[in-house]
N, CA, C and O atoms as CSV, one atom per row, in Angstrom:
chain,resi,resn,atom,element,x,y,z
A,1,UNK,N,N,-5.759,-4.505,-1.709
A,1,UNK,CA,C,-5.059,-3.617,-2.610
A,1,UNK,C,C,-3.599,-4.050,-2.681
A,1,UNK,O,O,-2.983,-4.359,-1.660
A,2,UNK,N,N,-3.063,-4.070,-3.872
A,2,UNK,CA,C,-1.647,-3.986,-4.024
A,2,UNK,C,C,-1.097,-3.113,-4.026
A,2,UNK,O,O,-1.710,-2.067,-4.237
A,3,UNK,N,N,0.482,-3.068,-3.770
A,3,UNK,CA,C,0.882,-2.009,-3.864
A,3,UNK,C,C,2.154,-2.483,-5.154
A,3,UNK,O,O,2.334,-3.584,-5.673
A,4,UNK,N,N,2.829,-1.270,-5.364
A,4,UNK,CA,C,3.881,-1.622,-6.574
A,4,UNK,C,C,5.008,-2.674,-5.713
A,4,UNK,O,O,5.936,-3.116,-6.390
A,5,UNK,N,N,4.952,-2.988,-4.559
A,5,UNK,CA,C,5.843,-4.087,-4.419
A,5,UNK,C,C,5.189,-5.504,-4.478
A,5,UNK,O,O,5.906,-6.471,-4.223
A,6,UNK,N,N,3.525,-5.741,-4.882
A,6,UNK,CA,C,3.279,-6.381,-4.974
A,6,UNK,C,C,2.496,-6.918,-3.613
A,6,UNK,O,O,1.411,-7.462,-3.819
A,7,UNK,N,N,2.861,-6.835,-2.510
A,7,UNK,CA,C,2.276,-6.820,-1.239
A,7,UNK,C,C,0.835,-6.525,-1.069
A,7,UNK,O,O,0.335,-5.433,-1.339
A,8,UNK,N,N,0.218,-7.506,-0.629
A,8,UNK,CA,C,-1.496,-7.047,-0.236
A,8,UNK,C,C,-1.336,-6.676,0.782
A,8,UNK,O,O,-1.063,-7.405,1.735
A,9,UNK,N,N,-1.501,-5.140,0.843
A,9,UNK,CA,C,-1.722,-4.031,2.326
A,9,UNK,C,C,-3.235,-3.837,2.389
A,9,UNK,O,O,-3.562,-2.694,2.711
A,10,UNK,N,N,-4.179,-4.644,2.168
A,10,UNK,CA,C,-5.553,-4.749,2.906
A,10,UNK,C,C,-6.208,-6.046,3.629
A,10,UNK,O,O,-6.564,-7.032,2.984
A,11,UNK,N,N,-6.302,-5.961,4.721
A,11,UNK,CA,C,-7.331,-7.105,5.093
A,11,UNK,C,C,-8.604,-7.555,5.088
A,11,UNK,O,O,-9.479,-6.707,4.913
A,12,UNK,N,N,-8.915,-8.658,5.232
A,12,UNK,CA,C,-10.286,-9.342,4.752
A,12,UNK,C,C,-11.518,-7.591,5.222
A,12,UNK,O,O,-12.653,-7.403,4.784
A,13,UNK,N,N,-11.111,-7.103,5.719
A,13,UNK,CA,C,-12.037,-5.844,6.194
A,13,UNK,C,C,-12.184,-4.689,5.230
A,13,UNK,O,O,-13.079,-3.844,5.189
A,14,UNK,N,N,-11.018,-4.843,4.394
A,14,UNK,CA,C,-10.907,-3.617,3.559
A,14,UNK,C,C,-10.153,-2.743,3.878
A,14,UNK,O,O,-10.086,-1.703,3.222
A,15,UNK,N,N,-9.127,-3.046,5.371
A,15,UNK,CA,C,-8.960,-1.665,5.864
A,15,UNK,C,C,-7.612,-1.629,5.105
A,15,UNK,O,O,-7.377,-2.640,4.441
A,16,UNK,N,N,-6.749,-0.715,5.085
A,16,UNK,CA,C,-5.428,-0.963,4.372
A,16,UNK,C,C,-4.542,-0.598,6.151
A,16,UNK,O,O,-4.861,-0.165,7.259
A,17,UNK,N,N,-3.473,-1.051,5.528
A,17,UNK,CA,C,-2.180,-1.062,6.723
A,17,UNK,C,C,-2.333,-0.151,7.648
A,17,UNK,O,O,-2.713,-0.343,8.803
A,18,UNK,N,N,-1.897,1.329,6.911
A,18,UNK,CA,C,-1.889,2.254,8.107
A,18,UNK,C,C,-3.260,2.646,8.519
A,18,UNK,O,O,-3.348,3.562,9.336
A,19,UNK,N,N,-4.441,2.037,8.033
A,19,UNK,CA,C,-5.655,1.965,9.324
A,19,UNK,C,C,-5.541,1.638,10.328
A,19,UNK,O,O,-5.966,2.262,11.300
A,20,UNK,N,N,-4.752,0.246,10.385
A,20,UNK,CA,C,-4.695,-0.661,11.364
A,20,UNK,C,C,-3.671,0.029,12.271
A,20,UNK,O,O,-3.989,0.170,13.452
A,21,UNK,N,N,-2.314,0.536,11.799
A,21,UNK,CA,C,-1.521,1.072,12.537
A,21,UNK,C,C,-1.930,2.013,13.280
A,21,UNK,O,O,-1.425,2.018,14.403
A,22,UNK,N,N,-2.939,3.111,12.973
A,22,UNK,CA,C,-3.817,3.953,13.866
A,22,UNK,C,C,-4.838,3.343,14.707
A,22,UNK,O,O,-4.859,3.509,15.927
A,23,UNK,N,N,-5.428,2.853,14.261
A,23,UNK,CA,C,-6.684,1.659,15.529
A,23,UNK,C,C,-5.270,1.395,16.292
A,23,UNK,O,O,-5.370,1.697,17.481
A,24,UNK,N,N,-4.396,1.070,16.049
A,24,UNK,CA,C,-3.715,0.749,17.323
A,24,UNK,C,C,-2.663,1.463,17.811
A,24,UNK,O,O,-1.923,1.049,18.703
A,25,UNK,N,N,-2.565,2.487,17.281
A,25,UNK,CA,C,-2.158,3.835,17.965
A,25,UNK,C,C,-3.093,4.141,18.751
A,25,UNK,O,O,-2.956,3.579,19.837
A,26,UNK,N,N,-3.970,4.775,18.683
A,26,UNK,CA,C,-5.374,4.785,18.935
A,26,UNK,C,C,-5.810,4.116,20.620
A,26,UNK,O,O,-6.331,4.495,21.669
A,27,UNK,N,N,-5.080,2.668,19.895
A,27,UNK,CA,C,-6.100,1.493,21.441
A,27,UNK,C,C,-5.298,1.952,22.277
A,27,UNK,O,O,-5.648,2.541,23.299
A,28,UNK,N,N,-4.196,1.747,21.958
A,28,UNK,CA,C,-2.804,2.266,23.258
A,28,UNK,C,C,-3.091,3.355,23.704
A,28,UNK,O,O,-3.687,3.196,24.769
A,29,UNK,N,N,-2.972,4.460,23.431
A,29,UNK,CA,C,-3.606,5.480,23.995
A,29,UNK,C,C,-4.657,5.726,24.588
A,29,UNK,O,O,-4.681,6.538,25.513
A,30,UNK,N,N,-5.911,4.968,24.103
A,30,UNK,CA,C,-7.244,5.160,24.720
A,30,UNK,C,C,-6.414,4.112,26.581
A,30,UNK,O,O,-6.383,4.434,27.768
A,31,UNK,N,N,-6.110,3.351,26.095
A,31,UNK,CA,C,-5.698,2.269,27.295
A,31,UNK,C,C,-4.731,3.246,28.132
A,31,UNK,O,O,-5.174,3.462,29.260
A,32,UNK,N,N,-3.743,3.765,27.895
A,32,UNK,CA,C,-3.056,4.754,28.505
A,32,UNK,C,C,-4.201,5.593,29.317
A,32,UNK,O,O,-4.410,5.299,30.494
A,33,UNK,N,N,-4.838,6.493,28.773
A,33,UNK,CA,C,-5.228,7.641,29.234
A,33,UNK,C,C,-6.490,7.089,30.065
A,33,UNK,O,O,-6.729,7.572,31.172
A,34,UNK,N,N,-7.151,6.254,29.619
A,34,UNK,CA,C,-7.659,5.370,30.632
A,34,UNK,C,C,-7.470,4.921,32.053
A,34,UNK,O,O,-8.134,5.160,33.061
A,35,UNK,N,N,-6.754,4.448,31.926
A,35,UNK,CA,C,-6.166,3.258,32.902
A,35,UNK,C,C,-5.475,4.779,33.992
A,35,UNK,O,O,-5.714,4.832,35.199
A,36,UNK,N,N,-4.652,5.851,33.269
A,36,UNK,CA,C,-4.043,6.988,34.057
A,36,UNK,C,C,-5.401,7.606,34.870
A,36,UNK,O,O,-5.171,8.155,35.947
A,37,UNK,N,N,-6.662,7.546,34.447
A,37,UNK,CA,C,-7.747,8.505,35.385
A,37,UNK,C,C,-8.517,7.870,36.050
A,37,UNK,O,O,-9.290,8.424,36.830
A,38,UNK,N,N,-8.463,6.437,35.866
A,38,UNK,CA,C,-8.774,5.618,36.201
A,38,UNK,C,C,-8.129,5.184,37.812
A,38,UNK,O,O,-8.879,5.313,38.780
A,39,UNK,N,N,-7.152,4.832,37.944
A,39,UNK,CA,C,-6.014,4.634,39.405
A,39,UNK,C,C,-5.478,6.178,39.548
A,39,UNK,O,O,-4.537,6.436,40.299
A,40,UNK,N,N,-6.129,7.164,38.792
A,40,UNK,CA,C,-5.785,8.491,39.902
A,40,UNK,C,C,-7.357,8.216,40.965
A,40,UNK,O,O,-7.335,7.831,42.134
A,41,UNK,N,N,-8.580,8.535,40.174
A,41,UNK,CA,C,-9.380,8.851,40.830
A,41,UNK,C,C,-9.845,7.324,41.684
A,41,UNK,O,O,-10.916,7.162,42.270
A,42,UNK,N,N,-8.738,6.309,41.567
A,42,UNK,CA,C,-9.044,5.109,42.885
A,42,UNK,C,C,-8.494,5.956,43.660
A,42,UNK,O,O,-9.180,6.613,44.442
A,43,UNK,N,N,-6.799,6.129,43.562
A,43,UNK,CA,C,-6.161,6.424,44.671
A,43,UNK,C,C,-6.546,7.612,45.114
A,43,UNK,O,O,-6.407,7.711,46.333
A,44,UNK,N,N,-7.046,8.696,44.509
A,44,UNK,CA,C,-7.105,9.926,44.428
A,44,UNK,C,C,-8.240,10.496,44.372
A,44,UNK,O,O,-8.452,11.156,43.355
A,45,UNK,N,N,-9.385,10.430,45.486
A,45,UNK,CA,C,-10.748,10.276,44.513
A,45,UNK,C,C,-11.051,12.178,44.054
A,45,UNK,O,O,-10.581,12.838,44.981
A,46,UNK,N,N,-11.457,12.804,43.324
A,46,UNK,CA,C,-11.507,13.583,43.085
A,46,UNK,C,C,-12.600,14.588,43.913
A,46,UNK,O,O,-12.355,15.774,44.132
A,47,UNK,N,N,-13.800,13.932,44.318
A,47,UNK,CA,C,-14.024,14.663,46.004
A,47,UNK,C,C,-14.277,13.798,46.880
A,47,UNK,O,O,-14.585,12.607,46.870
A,48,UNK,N,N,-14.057,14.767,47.829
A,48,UNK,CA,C,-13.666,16.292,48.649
A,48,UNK,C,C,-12.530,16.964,47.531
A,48,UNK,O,O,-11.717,16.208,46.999
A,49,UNK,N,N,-12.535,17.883,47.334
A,49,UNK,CA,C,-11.082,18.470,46.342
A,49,UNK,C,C,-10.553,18.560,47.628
A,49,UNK,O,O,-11.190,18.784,48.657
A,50,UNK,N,N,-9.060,18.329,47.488
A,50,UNK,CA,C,-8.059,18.389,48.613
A,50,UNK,C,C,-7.257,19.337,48.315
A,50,UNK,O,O,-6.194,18.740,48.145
A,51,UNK,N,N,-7.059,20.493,48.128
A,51,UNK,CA,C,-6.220,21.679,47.580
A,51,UNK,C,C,-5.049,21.749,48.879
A,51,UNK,O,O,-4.247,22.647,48.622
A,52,UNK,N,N,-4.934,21.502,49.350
A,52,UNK,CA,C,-4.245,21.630,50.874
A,52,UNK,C,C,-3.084,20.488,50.707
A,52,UNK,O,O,-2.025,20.598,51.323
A,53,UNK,N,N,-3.354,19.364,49.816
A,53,UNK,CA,C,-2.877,18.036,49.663
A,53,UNK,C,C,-1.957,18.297,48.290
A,53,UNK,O,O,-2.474,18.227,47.175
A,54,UNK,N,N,-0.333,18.651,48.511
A,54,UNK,CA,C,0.486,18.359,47.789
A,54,UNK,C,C,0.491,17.054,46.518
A,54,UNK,O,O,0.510,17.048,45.287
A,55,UNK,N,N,0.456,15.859,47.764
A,55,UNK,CA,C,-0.141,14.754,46.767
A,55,UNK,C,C,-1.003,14.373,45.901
A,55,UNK,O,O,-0.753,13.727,44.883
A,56,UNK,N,N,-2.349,14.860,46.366
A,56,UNK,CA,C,-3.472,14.648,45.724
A,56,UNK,C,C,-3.443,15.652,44.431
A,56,UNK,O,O,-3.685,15.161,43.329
A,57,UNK,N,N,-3.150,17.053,44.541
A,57,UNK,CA,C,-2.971,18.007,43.667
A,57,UNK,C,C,-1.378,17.189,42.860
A,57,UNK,O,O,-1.913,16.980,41.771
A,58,UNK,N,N,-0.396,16.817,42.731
A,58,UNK,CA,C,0.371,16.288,41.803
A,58,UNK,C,C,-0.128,15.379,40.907
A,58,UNK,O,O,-0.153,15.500,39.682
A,59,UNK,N,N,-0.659,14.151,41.795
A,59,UNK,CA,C,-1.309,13.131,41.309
A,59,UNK,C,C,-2.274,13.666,40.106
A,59,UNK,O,O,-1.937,13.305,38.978
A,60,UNK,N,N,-3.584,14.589,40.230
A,60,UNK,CA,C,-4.327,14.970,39.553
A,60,UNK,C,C,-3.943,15.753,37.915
A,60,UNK,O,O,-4.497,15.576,36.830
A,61,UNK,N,N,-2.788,16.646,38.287
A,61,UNK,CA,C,-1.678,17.517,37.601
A,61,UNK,C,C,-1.390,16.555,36.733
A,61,UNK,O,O,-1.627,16.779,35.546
A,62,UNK,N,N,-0.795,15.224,37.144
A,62,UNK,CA,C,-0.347,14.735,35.898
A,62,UNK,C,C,-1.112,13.826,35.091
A,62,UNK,O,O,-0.844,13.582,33.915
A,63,UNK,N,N,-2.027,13.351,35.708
A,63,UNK,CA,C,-3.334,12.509,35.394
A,63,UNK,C,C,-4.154,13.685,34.638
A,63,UNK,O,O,-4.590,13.078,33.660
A,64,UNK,N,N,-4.701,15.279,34.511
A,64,UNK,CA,C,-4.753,15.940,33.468
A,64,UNK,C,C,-3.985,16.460,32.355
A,64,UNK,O,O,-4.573,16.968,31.400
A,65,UNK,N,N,-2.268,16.347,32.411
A,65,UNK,CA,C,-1.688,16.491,31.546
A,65,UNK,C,C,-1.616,15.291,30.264
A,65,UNK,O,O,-1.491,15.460,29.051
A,66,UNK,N,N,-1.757,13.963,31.111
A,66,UNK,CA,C,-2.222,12.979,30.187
A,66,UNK,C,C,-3.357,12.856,29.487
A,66,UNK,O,O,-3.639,12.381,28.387
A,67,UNK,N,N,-3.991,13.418,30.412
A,67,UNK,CA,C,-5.712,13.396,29.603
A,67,UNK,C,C,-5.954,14.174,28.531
A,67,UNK,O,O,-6.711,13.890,27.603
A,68,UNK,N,N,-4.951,15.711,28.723
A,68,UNK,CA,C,-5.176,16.693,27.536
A,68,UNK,C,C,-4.345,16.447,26.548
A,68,UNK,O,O,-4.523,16.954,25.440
A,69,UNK,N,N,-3.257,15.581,26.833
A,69,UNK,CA,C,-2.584,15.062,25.325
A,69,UNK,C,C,-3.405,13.791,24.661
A,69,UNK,O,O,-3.221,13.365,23.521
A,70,UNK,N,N,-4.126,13.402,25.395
A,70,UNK,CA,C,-4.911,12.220,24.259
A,70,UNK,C,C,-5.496,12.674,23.671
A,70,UNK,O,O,-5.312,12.388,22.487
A,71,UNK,N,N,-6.537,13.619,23.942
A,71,UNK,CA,C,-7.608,14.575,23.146
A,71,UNK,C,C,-6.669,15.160,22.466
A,71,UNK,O,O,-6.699,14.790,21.293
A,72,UNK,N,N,-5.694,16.053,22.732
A,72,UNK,CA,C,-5.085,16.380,21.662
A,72,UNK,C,C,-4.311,15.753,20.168
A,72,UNK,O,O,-4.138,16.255,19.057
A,73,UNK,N,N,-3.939,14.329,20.808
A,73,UNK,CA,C,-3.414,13.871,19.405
A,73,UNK,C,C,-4.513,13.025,18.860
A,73,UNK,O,O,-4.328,12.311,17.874
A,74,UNK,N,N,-6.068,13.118,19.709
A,74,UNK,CA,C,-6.920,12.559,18.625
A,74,UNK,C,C,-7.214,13.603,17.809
A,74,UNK,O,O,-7.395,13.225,16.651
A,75,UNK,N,N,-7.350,14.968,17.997
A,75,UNK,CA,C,-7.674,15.692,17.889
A,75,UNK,C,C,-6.482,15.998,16.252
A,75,UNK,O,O,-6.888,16.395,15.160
A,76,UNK,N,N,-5.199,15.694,16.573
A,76,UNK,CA,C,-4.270,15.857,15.499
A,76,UNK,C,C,-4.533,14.716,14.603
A,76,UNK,O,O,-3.910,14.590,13.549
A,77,UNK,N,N,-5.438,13.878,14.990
A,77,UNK,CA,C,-5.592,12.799,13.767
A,77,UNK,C,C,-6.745,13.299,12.786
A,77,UNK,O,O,-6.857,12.926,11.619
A,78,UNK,N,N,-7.473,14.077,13.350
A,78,UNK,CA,C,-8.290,14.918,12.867
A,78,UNK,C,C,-7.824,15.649,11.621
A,78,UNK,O,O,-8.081,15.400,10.443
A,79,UNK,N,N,-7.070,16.622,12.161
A,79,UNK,CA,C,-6.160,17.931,11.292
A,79,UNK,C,C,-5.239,17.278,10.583
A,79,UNK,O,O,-4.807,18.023,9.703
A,80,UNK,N,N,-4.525,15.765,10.561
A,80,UNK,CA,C,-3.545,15.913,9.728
A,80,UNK,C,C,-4.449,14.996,8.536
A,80,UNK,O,O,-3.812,14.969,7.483
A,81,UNK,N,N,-5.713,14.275,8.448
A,81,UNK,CA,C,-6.755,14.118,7.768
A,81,UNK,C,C,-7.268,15.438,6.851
A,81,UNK,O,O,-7.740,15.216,5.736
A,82,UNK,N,N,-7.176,16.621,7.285
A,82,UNK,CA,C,-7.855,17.718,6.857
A,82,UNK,C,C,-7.159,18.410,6.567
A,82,UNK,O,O,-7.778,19.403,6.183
A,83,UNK,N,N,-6.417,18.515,6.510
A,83,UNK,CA,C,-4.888,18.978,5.925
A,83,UNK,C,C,-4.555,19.024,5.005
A,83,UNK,O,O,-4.247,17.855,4.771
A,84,UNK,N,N,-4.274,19.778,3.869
A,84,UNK,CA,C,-3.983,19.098,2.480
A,84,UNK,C,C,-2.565,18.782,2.017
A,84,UNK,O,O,-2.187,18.230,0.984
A,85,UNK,N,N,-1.646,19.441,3.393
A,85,UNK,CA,C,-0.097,18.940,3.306
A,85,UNK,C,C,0.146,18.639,4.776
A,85,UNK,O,O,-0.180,19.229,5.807
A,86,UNK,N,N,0.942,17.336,4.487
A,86,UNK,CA,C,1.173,16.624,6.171
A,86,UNK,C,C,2.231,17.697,7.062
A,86,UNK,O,O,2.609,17.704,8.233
A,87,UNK,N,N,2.530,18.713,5.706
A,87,UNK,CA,C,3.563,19.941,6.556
A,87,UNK,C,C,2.876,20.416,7.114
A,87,UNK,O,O,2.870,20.071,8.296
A,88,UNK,N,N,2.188,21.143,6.833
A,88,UNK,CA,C,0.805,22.372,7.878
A,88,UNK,C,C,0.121,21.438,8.681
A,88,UNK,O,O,-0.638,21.894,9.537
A,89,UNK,N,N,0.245,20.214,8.569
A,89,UNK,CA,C,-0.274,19.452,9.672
A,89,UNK,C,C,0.206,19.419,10.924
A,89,UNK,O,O,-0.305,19.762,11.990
A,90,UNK,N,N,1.694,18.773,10.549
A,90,UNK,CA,C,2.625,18.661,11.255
A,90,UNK,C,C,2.785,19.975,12.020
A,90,UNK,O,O,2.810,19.884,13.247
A,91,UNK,N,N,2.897,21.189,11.460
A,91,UNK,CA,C,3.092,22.211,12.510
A,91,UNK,C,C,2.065,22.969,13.445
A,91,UNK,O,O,2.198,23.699,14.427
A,92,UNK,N,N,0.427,22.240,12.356
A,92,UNK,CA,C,-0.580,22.492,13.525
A,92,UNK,C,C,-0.418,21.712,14.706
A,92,UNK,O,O,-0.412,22.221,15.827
A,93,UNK,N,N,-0.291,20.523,14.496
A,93,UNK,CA,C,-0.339,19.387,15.805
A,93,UNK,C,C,1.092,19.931,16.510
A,93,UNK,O,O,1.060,19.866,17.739
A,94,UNK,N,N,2.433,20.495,15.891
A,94,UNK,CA,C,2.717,20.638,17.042
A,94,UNK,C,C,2.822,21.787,17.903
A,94,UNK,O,O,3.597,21.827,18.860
A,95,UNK,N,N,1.698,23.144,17.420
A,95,UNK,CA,C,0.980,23.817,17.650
A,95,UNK,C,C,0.184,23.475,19.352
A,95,UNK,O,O,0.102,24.088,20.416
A,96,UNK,N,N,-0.208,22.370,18.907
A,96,UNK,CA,C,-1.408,22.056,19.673
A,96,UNK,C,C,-0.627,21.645,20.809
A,96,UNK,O,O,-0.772,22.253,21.869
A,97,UNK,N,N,0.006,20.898,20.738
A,97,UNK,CA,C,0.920,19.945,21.923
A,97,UNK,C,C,1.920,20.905,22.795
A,97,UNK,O,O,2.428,20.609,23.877
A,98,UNK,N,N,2.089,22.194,22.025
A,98,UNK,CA,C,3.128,22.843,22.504
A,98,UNK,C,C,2.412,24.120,23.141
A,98,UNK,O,O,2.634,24.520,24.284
A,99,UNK,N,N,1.928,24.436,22.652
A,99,UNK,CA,C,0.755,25.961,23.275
A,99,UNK,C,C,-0.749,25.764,23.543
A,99,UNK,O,O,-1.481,26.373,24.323
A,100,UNK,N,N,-1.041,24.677,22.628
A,100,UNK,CA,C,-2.714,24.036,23.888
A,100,UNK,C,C,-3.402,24.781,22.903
A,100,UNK,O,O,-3.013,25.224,21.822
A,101,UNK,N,N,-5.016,24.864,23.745
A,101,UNK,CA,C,-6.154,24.914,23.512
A,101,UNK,C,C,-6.518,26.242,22.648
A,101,UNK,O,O,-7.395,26.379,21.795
A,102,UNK,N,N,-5.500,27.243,23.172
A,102,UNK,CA,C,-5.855,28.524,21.863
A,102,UNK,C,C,-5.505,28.253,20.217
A,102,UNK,O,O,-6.002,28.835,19.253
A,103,UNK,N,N,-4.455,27.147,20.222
A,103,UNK,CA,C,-3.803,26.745,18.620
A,103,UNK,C,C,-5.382,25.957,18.489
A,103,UNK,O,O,-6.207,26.269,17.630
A,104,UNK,N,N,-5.575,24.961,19.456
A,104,UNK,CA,C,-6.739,24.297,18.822
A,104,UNK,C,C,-7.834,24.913,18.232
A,104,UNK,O,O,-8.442,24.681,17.188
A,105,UNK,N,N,-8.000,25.953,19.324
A,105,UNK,CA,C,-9.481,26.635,18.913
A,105,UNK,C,C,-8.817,27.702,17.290
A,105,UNK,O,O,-9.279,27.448,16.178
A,106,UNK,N,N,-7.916,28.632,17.459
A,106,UNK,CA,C,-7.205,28.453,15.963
A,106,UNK,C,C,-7.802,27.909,14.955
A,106,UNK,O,O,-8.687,28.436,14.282
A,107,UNK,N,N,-7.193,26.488,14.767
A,107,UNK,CA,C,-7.599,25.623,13.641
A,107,UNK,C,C,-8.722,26.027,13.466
A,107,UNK,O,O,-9.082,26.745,12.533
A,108,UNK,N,N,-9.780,25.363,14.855
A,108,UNK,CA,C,-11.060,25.598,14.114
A,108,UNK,C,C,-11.631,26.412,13.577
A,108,UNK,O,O,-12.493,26.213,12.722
A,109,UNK,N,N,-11.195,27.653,14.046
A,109,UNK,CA,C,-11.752,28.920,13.480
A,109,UNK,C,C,-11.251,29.033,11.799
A,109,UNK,O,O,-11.994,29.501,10.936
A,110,UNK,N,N,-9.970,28.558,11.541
A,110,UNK,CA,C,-9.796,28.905,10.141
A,110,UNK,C,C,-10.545,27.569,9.314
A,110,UNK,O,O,-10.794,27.662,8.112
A,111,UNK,N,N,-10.817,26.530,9.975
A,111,UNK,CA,C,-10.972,25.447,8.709
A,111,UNK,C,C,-12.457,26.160,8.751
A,111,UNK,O,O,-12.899,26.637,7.706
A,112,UNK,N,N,-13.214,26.228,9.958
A,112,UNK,CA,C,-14.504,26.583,9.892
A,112,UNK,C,C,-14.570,27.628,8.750
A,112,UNK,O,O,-15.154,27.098,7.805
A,113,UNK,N,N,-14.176,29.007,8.431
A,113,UNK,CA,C,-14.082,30.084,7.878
A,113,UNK,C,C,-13.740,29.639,6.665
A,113,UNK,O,O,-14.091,30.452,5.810
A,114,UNK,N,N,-13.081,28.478,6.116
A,114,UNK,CA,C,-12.601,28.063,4.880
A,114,UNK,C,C,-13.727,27.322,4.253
A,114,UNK,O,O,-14.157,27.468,3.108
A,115,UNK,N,N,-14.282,26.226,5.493
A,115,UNK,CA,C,-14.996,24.817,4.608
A,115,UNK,C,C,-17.066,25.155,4.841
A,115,UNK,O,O,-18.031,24.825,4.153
A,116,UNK,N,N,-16.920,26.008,6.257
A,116,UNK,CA,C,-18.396,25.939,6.824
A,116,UNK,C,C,-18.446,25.084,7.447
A,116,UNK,O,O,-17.717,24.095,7.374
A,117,UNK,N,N,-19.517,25.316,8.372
A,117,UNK,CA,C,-19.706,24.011,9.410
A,117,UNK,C,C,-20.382,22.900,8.681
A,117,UNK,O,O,-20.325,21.808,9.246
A,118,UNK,N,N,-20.939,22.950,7.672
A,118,UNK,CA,C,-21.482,21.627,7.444
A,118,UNK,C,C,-20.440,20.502,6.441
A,118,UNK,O,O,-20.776,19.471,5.860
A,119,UNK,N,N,-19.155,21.140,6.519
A,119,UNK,CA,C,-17.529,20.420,6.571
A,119,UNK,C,C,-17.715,19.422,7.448
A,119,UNK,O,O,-17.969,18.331,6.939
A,120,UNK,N,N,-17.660,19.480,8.656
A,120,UNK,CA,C,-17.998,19.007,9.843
A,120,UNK,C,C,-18.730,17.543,10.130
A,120,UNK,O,O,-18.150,16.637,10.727
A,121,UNK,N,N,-20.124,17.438,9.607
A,121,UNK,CA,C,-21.049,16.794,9.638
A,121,UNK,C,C,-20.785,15.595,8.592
A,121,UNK,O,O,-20.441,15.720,7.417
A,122,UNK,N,N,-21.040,14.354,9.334
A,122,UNK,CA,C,-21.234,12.810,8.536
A,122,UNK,C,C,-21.974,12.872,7.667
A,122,UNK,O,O,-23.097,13.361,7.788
A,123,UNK,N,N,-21.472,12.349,6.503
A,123,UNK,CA,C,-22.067,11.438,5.293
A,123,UNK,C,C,-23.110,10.668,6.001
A,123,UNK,O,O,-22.994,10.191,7.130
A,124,UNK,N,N,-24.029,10.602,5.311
A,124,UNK,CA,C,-25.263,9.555,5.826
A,124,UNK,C,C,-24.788,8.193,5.180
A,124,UNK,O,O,-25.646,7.315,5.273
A,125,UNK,N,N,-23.739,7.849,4.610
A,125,UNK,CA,C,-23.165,6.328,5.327
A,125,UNK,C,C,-22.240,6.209,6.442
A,125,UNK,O,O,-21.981,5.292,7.221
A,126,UNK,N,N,-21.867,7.253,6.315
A,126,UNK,CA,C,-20.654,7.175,7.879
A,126,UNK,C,C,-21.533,7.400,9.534
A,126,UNK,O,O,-21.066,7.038,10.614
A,127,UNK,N,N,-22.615,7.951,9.366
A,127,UNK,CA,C,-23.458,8.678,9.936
A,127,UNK,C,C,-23.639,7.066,10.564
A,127,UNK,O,O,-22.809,6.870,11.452
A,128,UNK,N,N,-24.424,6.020,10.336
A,128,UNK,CA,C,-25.051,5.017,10.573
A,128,UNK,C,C,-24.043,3.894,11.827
A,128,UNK,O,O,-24.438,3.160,12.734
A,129,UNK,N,N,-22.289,4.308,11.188
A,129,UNK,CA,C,-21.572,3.418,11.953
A,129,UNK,C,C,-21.971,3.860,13.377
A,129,UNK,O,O,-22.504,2.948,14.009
A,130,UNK,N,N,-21.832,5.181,14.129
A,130,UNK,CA,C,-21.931,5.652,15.087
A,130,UNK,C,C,-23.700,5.734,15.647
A,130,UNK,O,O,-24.041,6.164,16.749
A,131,UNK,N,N,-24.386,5.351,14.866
A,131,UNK,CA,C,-25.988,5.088,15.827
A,131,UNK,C,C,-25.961,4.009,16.607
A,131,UNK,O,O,-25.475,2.973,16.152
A,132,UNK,N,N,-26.404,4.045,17.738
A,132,UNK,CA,C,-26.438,3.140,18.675
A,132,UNK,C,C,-28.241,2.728,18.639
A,132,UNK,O,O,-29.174,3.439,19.014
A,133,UNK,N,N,-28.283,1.369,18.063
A,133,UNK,CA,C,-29.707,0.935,17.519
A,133,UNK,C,C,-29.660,-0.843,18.443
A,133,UNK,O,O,-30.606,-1.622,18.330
């Protein structure tokens, strides 16, 4: 695709630019939040729970605060997709990041109440990327 500066912003894949800029928003993060629960639960193994253990309880603390912001800003890649202004996006996601899991559950309740659950559910071509055959 061109754009009015003339620039081809798609690659041999079809994807255009800011696809790519999210796949790799995306990888970084998956690699982040990874790699963080990953060398907690080496160093840290998660049982015996050690509640008694200052360390082990910090370690864990922040190794779930990382974990619930990845889900959450996949979760905002979601909503600012479904969104029909990147404003109400923007203040759901920072909804989400700032007060948690009741804004999330929120959303869902209103898009659900707006679109129905079968909003929700893959196209039977999109459906096919995700079968494992």
């Amino acid at each position: 695709m061109v754009n009015t500066t003339g620039i081809n912003n798609t690659s041999s894949s079809g994807r255009s630019c800011p696809t790519w800029l999210f796949i790799g928003f995306y990888v970084i993060l998956f690699a982040i939040t990874a790699t963080t629960i990953a060398m907690t639960a080496s160093n840290f193994p998660l049982f015996p729970f050690q509640a008694d253990s200052l360390e082990w309880n910090s370690n864990w603390l922040i190794a779930t605060v990382i974990d619930y912001y990845g889900a959450c800003l996949c979760f905002c890649g979601i909503v600012f997709k479904s969104e029909d202004n990147w404003i109400y996006g923007s203040l759901w996601c920072l909804g989400f990041c700032l007060l948690g899991s009741p804004i999330c559950c929120l959303w869902m309740l209103i898009f659900l109440w707006k679109h129905g659950v079968d909003s929700l559910s893959l196209s039977p071509n999109r459906r096919s990327h995700y079968q494992l055959n």
